[in-house]
Coordinates of C-alpha atoms and ligand atoms in Angstrom, one line a residue:
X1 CA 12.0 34.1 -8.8
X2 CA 12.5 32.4 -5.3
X3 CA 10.2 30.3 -4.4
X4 CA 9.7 29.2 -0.2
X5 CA 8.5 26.1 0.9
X6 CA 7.0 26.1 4.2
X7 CA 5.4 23.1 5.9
X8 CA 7.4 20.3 5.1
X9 CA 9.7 17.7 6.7
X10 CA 13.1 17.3 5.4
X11 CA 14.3 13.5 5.5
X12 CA 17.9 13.0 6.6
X13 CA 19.5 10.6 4.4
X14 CA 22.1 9.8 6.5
X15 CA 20.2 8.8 10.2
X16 CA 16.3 9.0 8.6
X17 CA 15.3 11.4 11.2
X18 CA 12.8 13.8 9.9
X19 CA 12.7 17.4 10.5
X20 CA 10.9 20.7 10.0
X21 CA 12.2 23.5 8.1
X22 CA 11.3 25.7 4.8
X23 CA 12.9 25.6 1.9
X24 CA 13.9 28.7 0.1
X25 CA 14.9 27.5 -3.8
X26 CA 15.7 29.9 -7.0
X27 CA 14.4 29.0 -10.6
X28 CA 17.5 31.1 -12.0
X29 CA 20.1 29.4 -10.3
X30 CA 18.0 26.0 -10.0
X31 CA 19.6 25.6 -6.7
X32 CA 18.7 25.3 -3.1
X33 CA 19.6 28.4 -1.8
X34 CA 18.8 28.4 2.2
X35 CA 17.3 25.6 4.7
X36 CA 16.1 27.7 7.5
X37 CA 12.0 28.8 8.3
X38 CA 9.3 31.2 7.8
X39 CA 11.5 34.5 7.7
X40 CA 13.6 33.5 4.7
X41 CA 12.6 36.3 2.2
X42 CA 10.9 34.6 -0.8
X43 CA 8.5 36.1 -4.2
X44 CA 6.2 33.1 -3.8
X45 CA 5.1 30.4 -0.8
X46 CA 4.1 27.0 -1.4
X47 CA 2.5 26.3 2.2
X48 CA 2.4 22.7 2.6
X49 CA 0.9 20.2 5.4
X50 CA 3.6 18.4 7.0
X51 CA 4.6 16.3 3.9
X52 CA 8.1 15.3 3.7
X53 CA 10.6 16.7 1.6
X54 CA 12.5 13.8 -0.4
X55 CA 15.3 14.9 -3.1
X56 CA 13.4 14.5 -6.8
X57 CA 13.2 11.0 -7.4
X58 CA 14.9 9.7 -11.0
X59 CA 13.8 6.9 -12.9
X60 CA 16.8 5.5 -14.9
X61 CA 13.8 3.5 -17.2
X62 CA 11.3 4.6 -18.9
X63 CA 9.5 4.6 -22.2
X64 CA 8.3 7.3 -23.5
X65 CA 7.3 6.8 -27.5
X66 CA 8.3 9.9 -28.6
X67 CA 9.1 10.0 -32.0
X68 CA 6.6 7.6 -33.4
X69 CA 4.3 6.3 -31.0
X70 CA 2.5 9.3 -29.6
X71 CA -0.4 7.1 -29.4
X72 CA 0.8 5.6 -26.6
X73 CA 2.7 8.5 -24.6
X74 CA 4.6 11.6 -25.9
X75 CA 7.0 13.4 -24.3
X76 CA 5.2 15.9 -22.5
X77 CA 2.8 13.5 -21.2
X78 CA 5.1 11.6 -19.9
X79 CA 7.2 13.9 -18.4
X80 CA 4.2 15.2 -16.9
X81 CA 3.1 12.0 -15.4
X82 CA 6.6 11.7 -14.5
X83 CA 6.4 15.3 -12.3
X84 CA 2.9 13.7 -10.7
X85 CA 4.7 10.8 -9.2
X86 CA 7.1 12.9 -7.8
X87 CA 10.2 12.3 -10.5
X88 CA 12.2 15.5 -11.3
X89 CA 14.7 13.4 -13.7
X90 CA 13.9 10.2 -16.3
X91 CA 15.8 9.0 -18.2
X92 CA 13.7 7.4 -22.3
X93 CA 14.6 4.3 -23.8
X94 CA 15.4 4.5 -27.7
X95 CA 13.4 2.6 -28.5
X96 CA 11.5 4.7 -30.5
X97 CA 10.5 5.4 -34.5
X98 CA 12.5 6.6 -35.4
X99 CA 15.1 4.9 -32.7
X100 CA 17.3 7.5 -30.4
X101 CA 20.5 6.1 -32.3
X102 CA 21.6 9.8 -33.9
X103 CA 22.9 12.7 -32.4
X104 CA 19.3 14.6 -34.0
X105 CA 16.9 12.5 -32.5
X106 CA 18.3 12.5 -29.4
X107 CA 17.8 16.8 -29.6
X108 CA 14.4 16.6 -31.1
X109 CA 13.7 14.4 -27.3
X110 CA 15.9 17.5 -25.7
X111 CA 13.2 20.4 -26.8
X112 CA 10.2 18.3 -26.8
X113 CA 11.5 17.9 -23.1
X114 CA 12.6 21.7 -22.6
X115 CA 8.8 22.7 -24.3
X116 CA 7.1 20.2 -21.8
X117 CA 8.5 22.2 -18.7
X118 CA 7.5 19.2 -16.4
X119 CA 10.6 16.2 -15.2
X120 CA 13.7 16.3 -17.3
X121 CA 14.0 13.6 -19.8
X122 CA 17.5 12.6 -20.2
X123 CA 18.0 10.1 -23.2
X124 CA 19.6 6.9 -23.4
X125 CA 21.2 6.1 -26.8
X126 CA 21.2 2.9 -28.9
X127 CA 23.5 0.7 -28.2
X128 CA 23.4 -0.4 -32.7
X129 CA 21.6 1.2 -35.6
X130 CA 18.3 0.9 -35.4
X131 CA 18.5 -1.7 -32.2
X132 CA 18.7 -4.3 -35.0
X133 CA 22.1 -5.6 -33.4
X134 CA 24.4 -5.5 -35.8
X135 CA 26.5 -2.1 -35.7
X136 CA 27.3 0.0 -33.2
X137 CA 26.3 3.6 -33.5
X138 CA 28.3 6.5 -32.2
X139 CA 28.8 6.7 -28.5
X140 CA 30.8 9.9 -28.3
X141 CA 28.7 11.9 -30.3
X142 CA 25.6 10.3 -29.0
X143 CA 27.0 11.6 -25.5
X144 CA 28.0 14.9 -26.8
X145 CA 24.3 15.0 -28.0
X146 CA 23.1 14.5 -24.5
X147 CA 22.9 10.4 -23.8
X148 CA 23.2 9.3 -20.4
X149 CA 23.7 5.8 -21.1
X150 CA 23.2 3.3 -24.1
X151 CA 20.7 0.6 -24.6
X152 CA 18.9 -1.5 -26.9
X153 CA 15.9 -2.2 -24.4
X154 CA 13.2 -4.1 -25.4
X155 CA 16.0 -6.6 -26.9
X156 CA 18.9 -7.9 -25.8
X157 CA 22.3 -7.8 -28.0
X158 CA 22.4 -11.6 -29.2
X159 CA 25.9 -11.8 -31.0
X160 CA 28.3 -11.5 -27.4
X161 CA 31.3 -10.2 -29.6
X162 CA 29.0 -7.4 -30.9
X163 CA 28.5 -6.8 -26.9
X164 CA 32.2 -7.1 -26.4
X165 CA 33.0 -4.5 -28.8
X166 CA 30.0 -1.7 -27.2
X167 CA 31.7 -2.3 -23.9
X168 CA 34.8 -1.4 -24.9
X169 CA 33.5 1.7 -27.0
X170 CA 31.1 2.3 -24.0
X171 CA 34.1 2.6 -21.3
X172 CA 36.2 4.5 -23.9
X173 CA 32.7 7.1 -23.9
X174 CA 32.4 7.1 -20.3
X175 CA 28.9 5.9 -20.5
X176 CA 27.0 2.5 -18.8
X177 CA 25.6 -0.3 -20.9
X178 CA 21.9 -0.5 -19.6
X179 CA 21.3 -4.0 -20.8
X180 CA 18.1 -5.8 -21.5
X181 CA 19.3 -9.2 -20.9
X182 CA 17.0 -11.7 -22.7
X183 CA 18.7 -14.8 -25.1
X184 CA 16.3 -14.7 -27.8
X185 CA 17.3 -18.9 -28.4
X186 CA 16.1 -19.3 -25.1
X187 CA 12.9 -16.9 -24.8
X188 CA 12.2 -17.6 -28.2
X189 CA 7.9 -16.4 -28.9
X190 CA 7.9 -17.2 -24.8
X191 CA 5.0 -14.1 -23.1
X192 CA 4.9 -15.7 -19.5
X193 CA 6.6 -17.3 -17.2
X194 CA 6.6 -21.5 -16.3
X195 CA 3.6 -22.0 -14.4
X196 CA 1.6 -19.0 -15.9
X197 CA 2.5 -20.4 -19.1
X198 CA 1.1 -23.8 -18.4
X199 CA -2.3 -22.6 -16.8
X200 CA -3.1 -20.9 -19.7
X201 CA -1.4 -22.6 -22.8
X202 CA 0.9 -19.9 -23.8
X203 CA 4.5 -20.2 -24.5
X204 CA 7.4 -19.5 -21.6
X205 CA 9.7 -17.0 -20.6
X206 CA 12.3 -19.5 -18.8
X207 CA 14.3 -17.6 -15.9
X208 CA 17.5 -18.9 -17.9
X209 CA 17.2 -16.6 -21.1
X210 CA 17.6 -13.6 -18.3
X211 CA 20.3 -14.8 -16.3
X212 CA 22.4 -16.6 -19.3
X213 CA 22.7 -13.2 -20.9
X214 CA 24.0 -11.4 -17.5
X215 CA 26.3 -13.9 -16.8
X216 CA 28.0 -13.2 -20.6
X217 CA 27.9 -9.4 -20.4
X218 CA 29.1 -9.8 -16.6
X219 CA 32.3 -11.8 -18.2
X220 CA 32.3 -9.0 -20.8
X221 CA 32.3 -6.2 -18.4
X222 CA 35.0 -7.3 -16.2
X223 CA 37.1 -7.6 -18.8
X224 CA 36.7 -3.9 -20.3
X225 CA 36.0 -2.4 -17.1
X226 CA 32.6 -0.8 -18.5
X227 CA 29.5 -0.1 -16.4
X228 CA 27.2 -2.3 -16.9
X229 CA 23.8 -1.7 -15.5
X230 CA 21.6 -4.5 -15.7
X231 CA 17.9 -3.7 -16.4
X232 CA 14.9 -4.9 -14.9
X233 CA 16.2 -8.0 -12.6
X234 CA 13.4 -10.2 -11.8
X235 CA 15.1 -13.6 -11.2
X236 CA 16.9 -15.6 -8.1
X237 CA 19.9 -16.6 -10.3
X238 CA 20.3 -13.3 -12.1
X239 CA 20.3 -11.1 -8.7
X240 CA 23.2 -14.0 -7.6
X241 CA 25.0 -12.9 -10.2
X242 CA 24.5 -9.5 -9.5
X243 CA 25.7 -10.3 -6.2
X244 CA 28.6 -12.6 -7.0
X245 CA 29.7 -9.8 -9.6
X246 CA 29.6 -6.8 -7.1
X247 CA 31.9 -9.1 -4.7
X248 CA 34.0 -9.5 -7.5
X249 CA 34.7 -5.9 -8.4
X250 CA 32.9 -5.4 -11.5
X251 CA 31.4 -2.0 -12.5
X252 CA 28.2 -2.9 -12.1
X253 CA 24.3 -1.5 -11.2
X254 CA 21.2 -3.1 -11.6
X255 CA 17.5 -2.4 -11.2
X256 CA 14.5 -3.7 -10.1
X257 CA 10.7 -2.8 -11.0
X258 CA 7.7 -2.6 -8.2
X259 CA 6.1 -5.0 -10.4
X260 CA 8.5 -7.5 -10.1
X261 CA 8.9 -6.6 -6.2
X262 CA 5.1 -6.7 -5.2
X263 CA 3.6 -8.8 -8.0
X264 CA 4.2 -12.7 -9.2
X265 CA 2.4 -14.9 -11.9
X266 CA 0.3 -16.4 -9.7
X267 CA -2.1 -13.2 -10.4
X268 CA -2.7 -14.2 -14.0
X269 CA -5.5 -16.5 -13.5
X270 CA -7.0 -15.3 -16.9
X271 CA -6.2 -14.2 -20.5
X272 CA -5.2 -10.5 -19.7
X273 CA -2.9 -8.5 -21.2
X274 CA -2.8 -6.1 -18.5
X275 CA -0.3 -8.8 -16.7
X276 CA 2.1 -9.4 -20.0
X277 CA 5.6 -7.8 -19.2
X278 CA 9.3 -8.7 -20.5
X279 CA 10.8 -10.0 -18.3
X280 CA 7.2 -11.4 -17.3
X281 CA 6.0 -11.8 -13.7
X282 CA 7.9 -14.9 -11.9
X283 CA 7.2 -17.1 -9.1
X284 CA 7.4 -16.3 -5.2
X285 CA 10.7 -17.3 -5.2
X286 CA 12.3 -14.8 -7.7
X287 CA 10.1 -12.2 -6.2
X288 CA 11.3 -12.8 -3.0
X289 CA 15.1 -12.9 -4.2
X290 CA 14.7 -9.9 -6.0
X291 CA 13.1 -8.4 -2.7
X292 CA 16.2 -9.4 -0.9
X293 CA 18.3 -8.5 -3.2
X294 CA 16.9 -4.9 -3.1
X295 CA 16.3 -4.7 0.8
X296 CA 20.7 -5.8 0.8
X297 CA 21.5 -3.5 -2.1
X298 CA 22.0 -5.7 -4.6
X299 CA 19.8 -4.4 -6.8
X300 CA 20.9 -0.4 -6.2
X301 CA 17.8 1.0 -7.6
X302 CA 14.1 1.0 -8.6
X303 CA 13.3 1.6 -12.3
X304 CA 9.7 1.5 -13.6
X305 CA 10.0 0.2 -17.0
X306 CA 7.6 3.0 -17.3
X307 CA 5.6 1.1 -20.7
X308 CA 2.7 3.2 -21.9
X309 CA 0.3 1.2 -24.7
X310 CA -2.9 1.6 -25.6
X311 CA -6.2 0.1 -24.6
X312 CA -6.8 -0.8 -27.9
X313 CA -3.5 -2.8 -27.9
X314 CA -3.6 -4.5 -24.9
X315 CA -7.3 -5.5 -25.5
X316 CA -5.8 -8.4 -27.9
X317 CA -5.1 -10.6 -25.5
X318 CA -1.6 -11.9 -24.1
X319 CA -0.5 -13.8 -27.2
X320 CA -0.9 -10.5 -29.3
X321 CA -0.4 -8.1 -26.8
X322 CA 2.4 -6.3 -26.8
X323 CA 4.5 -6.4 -23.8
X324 CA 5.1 -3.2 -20.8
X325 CA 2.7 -1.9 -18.0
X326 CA 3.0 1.7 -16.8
X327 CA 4.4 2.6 -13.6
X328 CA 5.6 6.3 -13.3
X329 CA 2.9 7.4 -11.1
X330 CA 2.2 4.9 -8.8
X331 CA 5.6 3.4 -8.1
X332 CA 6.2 5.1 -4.8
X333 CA 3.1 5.2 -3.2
X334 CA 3.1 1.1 -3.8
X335 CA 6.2 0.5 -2.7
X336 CA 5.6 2.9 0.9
X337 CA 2.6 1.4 1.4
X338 CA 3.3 -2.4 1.1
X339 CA 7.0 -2.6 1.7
X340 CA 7.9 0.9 4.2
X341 CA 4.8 0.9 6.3
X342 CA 4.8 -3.3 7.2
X343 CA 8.6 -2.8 8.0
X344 CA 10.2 -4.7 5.5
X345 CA 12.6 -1.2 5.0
X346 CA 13.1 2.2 5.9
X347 CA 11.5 5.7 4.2
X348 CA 14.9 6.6 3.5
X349 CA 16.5 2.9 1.9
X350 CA 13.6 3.9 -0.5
X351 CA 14.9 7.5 -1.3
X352 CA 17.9 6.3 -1.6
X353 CA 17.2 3.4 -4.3
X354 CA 14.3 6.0 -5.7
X355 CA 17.0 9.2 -6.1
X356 CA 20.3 9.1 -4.4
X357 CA 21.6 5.4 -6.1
X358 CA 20.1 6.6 -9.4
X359 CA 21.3 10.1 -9.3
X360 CA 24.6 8.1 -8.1
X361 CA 24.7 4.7 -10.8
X362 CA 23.9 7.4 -13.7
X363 CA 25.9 10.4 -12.9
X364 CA 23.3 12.7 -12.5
X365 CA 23.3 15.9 -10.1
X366 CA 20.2 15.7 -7.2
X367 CA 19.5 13.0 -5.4
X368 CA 20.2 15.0 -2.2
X369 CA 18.9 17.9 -0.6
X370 CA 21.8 20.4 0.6
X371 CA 22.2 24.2 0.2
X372 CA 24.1 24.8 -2.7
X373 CA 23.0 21.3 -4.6
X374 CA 20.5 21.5 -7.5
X375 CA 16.8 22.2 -6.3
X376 CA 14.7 18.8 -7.5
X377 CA 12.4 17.9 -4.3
X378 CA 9.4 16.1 -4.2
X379 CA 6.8 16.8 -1.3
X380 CA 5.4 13.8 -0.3
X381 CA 2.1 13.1 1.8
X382 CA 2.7 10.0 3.6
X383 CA -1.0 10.7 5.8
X384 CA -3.5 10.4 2.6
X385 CA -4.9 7.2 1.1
X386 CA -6.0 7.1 -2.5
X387 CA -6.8 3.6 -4.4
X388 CA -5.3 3.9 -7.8
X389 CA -7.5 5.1 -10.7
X390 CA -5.7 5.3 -14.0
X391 CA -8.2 7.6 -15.0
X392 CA -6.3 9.8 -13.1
X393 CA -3.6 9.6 -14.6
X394 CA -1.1 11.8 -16.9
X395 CA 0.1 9.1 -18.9
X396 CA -1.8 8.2 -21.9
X397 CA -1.0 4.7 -20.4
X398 CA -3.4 3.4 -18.1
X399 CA -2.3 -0.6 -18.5
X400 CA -1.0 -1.0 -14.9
X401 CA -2.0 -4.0 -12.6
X402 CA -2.2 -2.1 -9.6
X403 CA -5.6 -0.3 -10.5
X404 CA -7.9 -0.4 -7.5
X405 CA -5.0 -1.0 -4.9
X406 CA -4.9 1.2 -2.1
X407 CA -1.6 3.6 -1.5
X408 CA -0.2 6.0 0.3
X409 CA 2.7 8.4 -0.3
X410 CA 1.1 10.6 -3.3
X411 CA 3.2 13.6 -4.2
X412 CA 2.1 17.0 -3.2
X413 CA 4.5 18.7 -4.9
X414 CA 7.4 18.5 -7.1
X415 CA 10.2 21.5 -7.6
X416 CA 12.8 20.6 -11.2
X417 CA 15.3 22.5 -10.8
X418 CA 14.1 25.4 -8.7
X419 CA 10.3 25.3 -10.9
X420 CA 7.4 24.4 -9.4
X421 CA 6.2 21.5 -11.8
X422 CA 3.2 19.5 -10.2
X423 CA 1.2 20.5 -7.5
X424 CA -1.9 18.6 -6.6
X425 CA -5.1 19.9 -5.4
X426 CA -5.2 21.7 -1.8
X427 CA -1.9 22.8 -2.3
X428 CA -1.4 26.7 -1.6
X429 CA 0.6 28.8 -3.5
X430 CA 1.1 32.7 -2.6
X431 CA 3.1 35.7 -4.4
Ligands
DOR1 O1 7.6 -4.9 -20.9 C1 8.4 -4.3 -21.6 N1 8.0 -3.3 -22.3 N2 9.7 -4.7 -21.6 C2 10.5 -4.2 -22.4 O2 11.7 -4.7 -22.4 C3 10.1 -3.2 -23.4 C4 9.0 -2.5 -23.0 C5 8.3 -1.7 -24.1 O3 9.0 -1.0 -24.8 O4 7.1 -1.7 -24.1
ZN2 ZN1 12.1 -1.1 -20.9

């Protein structure tokens, strides 16, 4: 079946010039198979209203609760949430129940993915049995099941000779080392950072617990010539480190969240959960390093930290509360509106840290559109304001701080792999 795309406007990655053209793409092949207009012979027509084409965005960090807390999110819904904010590729956390730290796990998130039709869901292994942190599971035939990188998010590895030993394994496997980097002496029962902390009596988060543990497992990574991929940055010193390690020659990515680029602690003025992340919200001056940070390239991509939980859960409070806010379908729309369109940085710096870097940092195939290359687009409207409603939303999740902010930049459209997978209302399809 070939589907034509008519209406759009195709983003250059190179000079960010924008231009018309249709789209002709093949769910067989999954590939782009022509840039050219109207006449380009096709079985169906998506007729669009001069949105832009961008390559499928990928989110290299998400949660998706799938085995064991389908309460929260399952697969499908998130992948379908994922296709509504424009992503054609995500990649799960293991943290799941049970955890993605065997090959069969790691296939039951493969079909549940395939069944769900919607974004690909690519899963990132455990980096030790049962994320308890203290033996490594199997990296080669966690990658032969289908991993694209290991983790133990949602903790960090404590022991650093445990860490030593998965980087070595890890570069052996040709996989990156997403790490959650959070010293558990240092965070200890810590939920916010310094000066929320004080305002409302809770324990901290200090900045140090973060960058400590990227400073070891930069050390470590240099030394076995892994990729490490540092997960959500969100302080001065640790994108310094970043920074000083890129100089250096180390392997090395590292991501940054839209909460932690358009949000900071001074929000939480009362005891709601809806604010409680790890790492937590910090002060202006992290937010503006890590804003730097990603304007420079530092920090080569965005991740959402995509962390669906229920009403009921978050309802407790911040001291109960678990941790995570969800992001998947809001993330570009909030970062076009309040970073592209005041000029801090350019439609395409976004793409790129929103598909190309990803695409690039993970191995992935997209992040590009080019005849021949695989057929994940998302069609953008940058003309139409919304304020975010997370009762719209596909995610079970609806904990995200941004409710009630206006945005632009919603997706129209998104194409996986040659398949039409979201469309949102007004919209035309023809056979
Ligand atoms: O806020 C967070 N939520 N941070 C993490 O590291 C884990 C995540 C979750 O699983 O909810
Ligand atoms: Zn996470």
């Amino acid at each position: 079946m070939k589907l034509r795309i008519d209406g759009g406007r195709i983003l250059d990655l190179v000079d960010g010039s924008l231009t018309s053209a249709s789209l002709l793409v093949d769910d067989q092949s999954g590939l782009i198979e022509a840039i050219g207009d109207v006449s380009l012979p096709a079985d169906r027509v998506l007729t669009l209203h001069n949105e832009v084409l961008l390559p499928g965005f990928i989110d290299v960090h998400v949660h998706l609760r799938d085995p064991g807390f389908e309460d929260k999110e399952t697969i499908a819904t998130g992948a379908r949430a994922a296709a509504a904010g424009g992503f054609t590729q995500i990649a799960c956390m293991p943290n799941t129940n049970p955890p993605l730290d065997e090959p069969g796990v790691l296939k039951y998130v493969r079909d549940q993915a395939e069944a769900a039709g919607a974004s690909q869901v690519l899963p990132i292994a455990a980096i030790t049995k049962s994320q308890k942190g203290g033996e490594l599971t199997d990296f080669a035939a966690l990658k032969e099941a289908g991993a694209v990188a290991l983790s133990d998010d949602g903790k960090g590895v404590q022991n650093g000779a445990l860490m030593l030993a998965a980087l070595e394994a890890a570069a052996k496997a040709g996989l990156p080392v997403a790490i959650h980097a959070e010293d558990e002496s240092l965070s200890g029962k810590g939920v916010l950072n310094k000066a929320a902390a004080k305002r409302l009596g809770l324990p901290e988060i200090p900045g140090a617990a973060e960058s400590a543990m990227i400073a070891r497992d930069i050390l470590l990574a240099a030394e076995t010539g892994a990729h490490l991929h540092v997960c959500h940055v969100s302080v001065e010193s640790a994108v310094a480190l970043v920074r000083w390690a890129k100089q250096r020659g180390v392997r090395i990515t590292a991501e940054v969240t839209p909460h932690h680029l358009l949000l900071t602690d001074d929000i939480i003025t009362r005891d709601d959960a809806v604010y409680k992340v790890n790492p937590p919200l910090r002060g202006e001056r992290d937010r503006l390093a890590c804003l730097e940070g990603f304007l420079d390239g530092t920090l080569d991509v965005v991740a959402t930290d995509h962390a669906p939980h229920t009403q009921g859960e978050k309802e407790q409070g911040i001291a109960a509360a678990p941790f995570g806010m969800v992001g998947i379908e809001t993330v570009f729309p909030l970062l076009y509106t309040y970073l592209v369109l005041p000029g801090l940085m350019s439609l395409r710096d976004l793409t790129l840290r929103m598909s190309t870097q990803p695409a690039q940092a993970f191995s992935l195939r997209g992040g590009v559109i080019r005849v021949g290359g695989v057929a994940d687009i998302t069609a953008v409207d940058l003309e139409q304001e919304r304020v975010i409603d997370p009762a719209g939303f596909y995610s079970k999740g609806h904990n995200t701080p941004f409710a009630g902010w206006p945005a632009t930049g919603f997706s129209s459209a998104t194409i996986s792999r040659g398949k039409l997978i979201h469309t949102s209302e007004g919209v035309e399809l023809s056979e």
